[in-house]
Amino acid sequence: MLNQLDLLIISDLHAHSGDPRKSNAPSYYSTNSVYATPGTNPLVEIPALIRKAGLPVDWIVCPGDLSDKADASAQKIAWEHLESIRIEVGAKKLIGTTGNHDIDSRRALPDFDPKSALQQLNPDFPISLPCYVPNDRVYVDRFWSNNFVVIPFADFDCTLLILNSCAFHGYSSDVKVPPKEHLRGKIGPLTLAAIKTATANLQTRLNVLLVHHHLIKIPFLDDNDSLMVGSNILLDILKSTGKQWFVMHGHEHAPYLMYSDADFFAPVVLSAGSVAAKTWRVKGGHARNQIHHVSIPLSKIEPAGVRVFGRVTSWTWTFENGWKEATGDGGIPYKSGFGYRFDGADMRDRIVAKAQSASPGLLPWAEVLRDYPKLEYIVPPDRDALISLLEGQGIRFEFDTFGVPTRLEWRIV
Amino acid sequence: MSSAPAVFESFNARLLSLEEVGQTFVSSPFLPAIASPNHTAVLGPRGSGKTTLLKMLTLPALLRWPDPSRDELLEKMNFLAVYVPSSLTWNADYRGFSGKQMSAEASDLISVSLFRHNVLFALLDTWREAARPTLNHNKAFAPFFLPIEATAEADLVRKLALHWELEVEISTVGGLKAAISGRIRLLQRLSVTAAHLGIGLDQLLAEHKFLSAHFLDDFSSFADFLQDAYEFRLKLALCFDEVEIAPDAIANSILKMPRSIDQRFFVKFSAAPYVGVAATLKEASIPTQRQDYDFVLLSSFSPKETRGFSEALFGAISEKYKVYQPSERILGASLIDDASKEVTTFPVDRYGAKGAHQKRFNSLFEHDPTFRAYVTPRNINIDDLSEGSENQRAALIRKIIWPVLIREEFLFRQEGTKEQARQKRRFRSTDRVADIYTGAGSLFAICEGNPRRIIGLIEPMIKSYHDRSLAQKPGAVQRSLQKELIEEMIAAYFALVSTVPISGDIAGINSLVDVISRVGNYFKDSVLGVEFNPDPVLSFIIDEKLPPLLRELIGRGINIGAFVIADVSKAVNVPYRLGEIVGLKARLSNIFAPHFKLPLAGGRTVNLSTILERRPRAGLQPLLQLFGEKI
């Protein structure tokens, strides 16, 4: 087994062929080469960004919406562009899943064949990986026929579940006539049952789900009930495997990292946001076009897979300014993690005691991490909560440019 | 010098970090004087390098300066420099977008407090810079090392916060900086609310006690802190940049500082030469040369003094383009190169038979009877001026070279037959820049050692040389390009000068351009008059007959670099008092020389009132003349 798995998540490209600077352009990712400069096309500088950060990448992962409004040519170019990024950063696999914009659900193309464009992509979509023999397309066929595919990766001791939440798009796509399938994701009962069977006896320590639509609501986002139909049952199925899953999705264009709920086996859910779609302000004052590097230290995950740990590095892109380390509260911060769930009050008291013993001097946060190393693997909301708890006990913080604590001081409240 | 390209693209040192300034600094003859352990006033027009020189005194700049003379300079510096940039935002009225005004006292109080807190920033930054471990590894820098150990930081910060009466969120240097930022934000809000709500001085002081604190006390307490914490015995030099844009209340405080400040401090400031607020100080308070400050004037009266620096800066710019040729190879020689250098031997080739100068002397001799009348009694062999090269005749010839060149160029130089050559004296109708202003020596003389001018005018020429070399078209920069760039610079300069306002009505004067035009034409007439003049008028005295408003206008002209004043630091009999320009000798900037067809050399002096009393030429409207075709 390899020591770690590194993912680079690039989601919701919404590629089109127009001028990305126009206000009605759906995204900043234009397939027109005239706009292929770092300040106008967010994908151009991604390989250089990763190289500069010195981060390895095993998989490039795209949770869907390669193109905007099923633009087949743009979709093809976008997928090929991701493949070229894969080669440039030295990743082994390019993995995708279907987004609602990838399917011709509203019959824009003359010949009605909603998913045909995806099925003709090269390299194979959602993954180019032989099952039995080279080029057998077994996994591809299973994805389209079953609406999902389960793929084992022995070298990572990992099971990857790629789910097609847009399987029903295109069958009843009239906004005036229910069930308006194209408006939300859906997993049908048959698919859910099949997933339950396929995951019943998992032995891998790392278990990953890739899907386009969101399974849970993002707290600050009003999504008009576009939650994936069947998501609650899916979550239940994932928990019933007795393992903690790592779930990646797109669609919402709002980066967020959290647990699905308070249950012990609640999956870690990373809402990837969009690398290029034009967004509007929903939280905070900062842009939210992001990509994320996820590093999962396999050796720290026990073979039973009851807890999954990982570190997340996120960057934010803005028009003309390009990529920068993520700051602010509009997305996932530059450095974050997941997997460690703790008793907030207990941890607060431990850290306060440490700070008091260091007083009147300063306590470096690095010393806190040395004593409690798992604090590197806490999701941003939990970190904010811990900081708030500590400040309530008289702790004062110094933060670095990216909002990570560097030093504490205890003062009498 | 990988950062050099970006640096030379920023003509203004204001925009450069201290490290960038140090990394690209070209050694200036003024630096030792400015770095001396005295109160110093650095005076100079725009672009003369004031900000650069002050920034060069700081540790980050000195650390990055690769010059071998650095350590020697450091040994003589017994002070730690604190650089305080000026900012328009110090002015409490800066945020007066509501249209309402505070009382003058309240405005001054907030302005001084804003300034005070920016000074605290500067002191804090200086402390942080002095804490860099790299200082301790270098013997020359070790005396300035003020470490901030991790275990001691909280205690040190608390002490300093106590001195400065600041409440810090967390006892770190970052926390101290955040506390100062918070105060500045509060002051900025106060400047708006005080105006809106008509809050007076009393109420402000009652509600915000920190407003009564003075930066002079902050300096002393900082010095106390350094002594207690580090046994630091060196002095501190407070370097205030661009004092002329500071609010009057602050400029006043700075100018008077040497008389009131703690002896552990030096004060150094930079300003344009004419500091209007100095004139409003009480008689006894006006900063005076050698009494309060040593004055260092960055503009030089003589091109010879600036040639070395100009060449060095030229070399630094050339390196950016990987061009490693001397200036005369790239720009070509100018006709006056020997006149602008310190030559100890008479340049026989130019003055000898058929030499460049001899030809011009001969031509003028042939066409100008007044020149013949001057030369003949002096036994000068017009056919071979090199004859008797080491005697008084050589000095005489060198003295009149410029008037000869100018007259010959503009009155008589023409192609054509001898018959045409015997025609009456006429001015050449072309407005183009003449050849005599091109070439290395002339270009450097036009720039007068002003770094911004050198970069602005000469860098495009170096780039052209580089590009032509790449295109296999070697050779000096074409004279046509040089003339074009000079013309552009002159036009830009006039445009800048035309923006200088007049405070009131001055009889017969509509603008600074007016004044420049009348002076320029007076000088031109002195050189190109009916009779050959071996010693034309090329400078003036700012005399007492000039009305105050006109003196103020001249002062602004000095600040903008239109006029160059003699080095006030060399005034022997009567020490220079800052802001008092009456009695000073001045000349037009050499940038105007091509326009008015003037020598790039000094000349005789008359009172400015005499010049301006002369009626301007009929029909001559300077602005129209300058911009007419473009209006």
mmCIF file of C-alpha atoms in Angstrom, chain B residues 326-443:
data_model
loop_
_atom_site.group_PDB
_atom_site.id
_atom_site.type_symbol
_atom_site.label_atom_id
_atom_site.label_comp_id
_atom_site.label_asym_id
_atom_site.label_seq_id
_atom_site.Cartn_x
_atom_site.Cartn_y
_atom_site.Cartn_z
ATOM 1 C CA PRO B 326 30.599 53.222 -22.477
ATOM 2 C CA SER B 327 28.093 56.024 -22.849
ATOM 3 C CA GLU B 328 29.893 57.658 -25.715
ATOM 4 C CA ARG B 329 29.828 54.445 -27.696
ATOM 5 C CA ILE B 330 26.074 54.094 -27.209
ATOM 6 C CA LEU B 331 24.986 57.711 -27.393
ATOM 7 C CA GLY B 332 27.783 59.084 -29.465
ATOM 8 C CA ALA B 333 30.072 61.864 -28.390
ATOM 9 C CA SER B 334 28.623 65.299 -27.980
ATOM 10 C CA LEU B 335 30.287 68.398 -29.228
ATOM 11 C CA ILE B 336 30.951 69.560 -25.723
ATOM 12 C CA ASP B 337 32.171 66.343 -24.152
ATOM 13 C CA ASP B 338 35.556 67.795 -23.443
ATOM 14 C CA ALA B 339 33.953 70.886 -21.963
ATOM 15 C CA SER B 340 31.793 68.839 -19.636
ATOM 16 C CA LYS B 341 34.503 66.598 -18.270
ATOM 17 C CA GLU B 342 37.374 67.410 -16.015
ATOM 18 C CA VAL B 343 40.037 67.476 -18.648
ATOM 19 C CA THR B 344 43.503 68.470 -17.737
ATOM 20 C CA THR B 345 44.870 68.688 -21.214
ATOM 21 C CA PHE B 346 43.590 70.703 -24.084
ATOM 22 C CA PRO B 347 41.804 68.463 -26.579
ATOM 23 C CA VAL B 348 44.043 69.092 -29.493
ATOM 24 C CA ASP B 349 42.025 67.085 -31.979
ATOM 25 C CA ARG B 350 38.877 69.146 -31.715
ATOM 26 C CA TYR B 351 40.534 72.466 -31.609
ATOM 27 C CA GLY B 352 43.298 71.641 -34.017
ATOM 28 C CA ALA B 353 43.126 72.322 -37.710
ATOM 29 C CA LYS B 354 40.022 70.748 -39.230
ATOM 30 C CA GLY B 355 38.842 69.628 -35.820
ATOM 31 C CA ALA B 356 35.112 69.825 -34.963
ATOM 32 C CA HIS B 357 35.418 72.973 -32.883
ATOM 33 C CA GLN B 358 37.888 74.624 -35.185
ATOM 34 C CA LYS B 359 35.491 74.297 -38.070
ATOM 35 C CA ARG B 360 32.764 76.007 -36.167
ATOM 36 C CA PHE B 361 35.040 78.760 -34.975
ATOM 37 C CA ASN B 362 36.145 79.233 -38.522
ATOM 38 C CA SER B 363 32.606 79.290 -39.844
ATOM 39 C CA LEU B 364 31.509 81.870 -37.333
ATOM 40 C CA PHE B 365 34.599 83.907 -37.978
ATOM 41 C CA GLU B 366 33.735 83.902 -41.637
ATOM 42 C CA HIS B 367 30.097 84.867 -41.255
ATOM 43 C CA ASP B 368 29.896 86.978 -38.133
ATOM 44 C CA PRO B 369 31.734 90.269 -38.256
ATOM 45 C CA THR B 370 31.112 90.886 -34.571
ATOM 46 C CA PHE B 371 32.892 87.656 -33.772
ATOM 47 C CA ARG B 372 35.728 88.639 -36.016
ATOM 48 C CA ALA B 373 35.904 91.902 -34.156
ATOM 49 C CA TYR B 374 36.167 90.022 -30.878
ATOM 50 C CA VAL B 375 38.730 87.462 -31.956
ATOM 51 C CA THR B 376 41.118 89.519 -34.001
ATOM 52 C CA PRO B 377 42.585 91.690 -31.236
ATOM 53 C CA ARG B 378 43.176 88.625 -29.088
ATOM 54 C CA ASN B 379 45.631 87.019 -31.487
ATOM 55 C CA ILE B 380 43.778 83.775 -31.728
ATOM 56 C CA ASN B 381 44.778 81.659 -34.704
ATOM 57 C CA ILE B 382 41.378 80.743 -36.010
ATOM 58 C CA ASP B 383 42.873 78.116 -38.328
ATOM 59 C CA ASP B 384 44.479 76.157 -35.544
ATOM 60 C CA LEU B 385 43.093 76.821 -32.100
ATOM 61 C CA SER B 386 45.367 74.252 -30.548
ATOM 62 C CA GLU B 387 48.284 76.550 -30.998
ATOM 63 C CA GLY B 388 49.603 77.508 -27.594
ATOM 64 C CA SER B 389 47.319 75.007 -25.918
ATOM 65 C CA GLU B 390 48.527 75.331 -22.345
ATOM 66 C CA ASN B 391 48.261 79.070 -21.945
ATOM 67 C CA GLN B 392 45.600 81.655 -21.272
ATOM 68 C CA ARG B 393 44.421 81.571 -24.850
ATOM 69 C CA ALA B 394 43.307 77.958 -24.325
ATOM 70 C CA ALA B 395 41.267 78.990 -21.318
ATOM 71 C CA LEU B 396 39.769 81.836 -23.295
ATOM 72 C CA ILE B 397 38.859 79.574 -26.181
ATOM 73 C CA ARG B 398 37.297 76.999 -23.884
ATOM 74 C CA LYS B 399 35.318 79.765 -22.179
ATOM 75 C CA ILE B 400 33.695 80.992 -25.402
ATOM 76 C CA ILE B 401 33.095 77.578 -26.992
ATOM 77 C CA TRP B 402 29.432 77.503 -26.085
ATOM 78 C CA PRO B 403 28.502 80.964 -27.345
ATOM 79 C CA VAL B 404 30.392 80.149 -30.533
ATOM 80 C CA LEU B 405 28.627 76.836 -31.012
ATOM 81 C CA ILE B 406 25.218 78.340 -30.367
ATOM 82 C CA ARG B 407 25.684 81.301 -32.648
ATOM 83 C CA GLU B 408 27.175 79.256 -35.394
ATOM 84 C CA GLU B 409 24.476 76.608 -35.114
ATOM 85 C CA PHE B 410 21.477 78.865 -34.983
ATOM 86 C CA LEU B 411 22.523 81.949 -36.865
ATOM 87 C CA PHE B 412 24.794 80.853 -39.604
ATOM 88 C CA ARG B 413 24.927 77.127 -40.043
ATOM 89 C CA GLN B 414 23.424 76.248 -43.381
ATOM 90 C CA GLU B 415 24.135 74.124 -46.324
ATOM 91 C CA GLY B 416 24.374 75.587 -49.716
ATOM 92 C CA THR B 417 26.590 77.821 -51.757
ATOM 93 C CA LYS B 418 28.927 80.477 -50.577
ATOM 94 C CA GLU B 419 26.599 83.018 -52.059
ATOM 95 C CA GLN B 420 23.834 81.844 -49.791
ATOM 96 C CA ALA B 421 26.243 81.847 -46.906
ATOM 97 C CA ARG B 422 26.785 85.575 -47.341
ATOM 98 C CA GLN B 423 23.126 86.220 -46.750
ATOM 99 C CA LYS B 424 22.006 88.208 -43.790
ATOM 100 C CA ARG B 425 22.035 86.683 -40.366
ATOM 101 C CA ARG B 426 18.848 84.768 -39.847
ATOM 102 C CA PHE B 427 17.356 82.472 -37.346
ATOM 103 C CA ARG B 428 16.910 78.929 -38.444
ATOM 104 C CA SER B 429 13.219 78.408 -38.821
ATOM 105 C CA THR B 430 13.156 74.807 -37.628
ATOM 106 C CA ASP B 431 12.016 74.084 -34.088
ATOM 107 C CA ARG B 432 13.786 70.774 -33.963
ATOM 108 C CA VAL B 433 16.402 70.095 -31.399
ATOM 109 C CA ALA B 434 19.853 70.856 -32.715
ATOM 110 C CA ASP B 435 22.663 68.326 -32.932
ATOM 111 C CA ILE B 436 24.664 70.076 -30.268
ATOM 112 C CA TYR B 437 22.209 68.844 -27.642
ATOM 113 C CA THR B 438 22.709 65.214 -28.565
ATOM 114 C CA GLY B 439 25.458 62.832 -27.624
ATOM 115 C CA ALA B 440 26.504 61.613 -24.193
ATOM 116 C CA GLY B 441 27.834 64.807 -22.666
ATOM 117 C CA SER B 442 24.957 66.998 -23.773
ATOM 118 C CA LEU B 443 22.330 64.478 -22.732
#
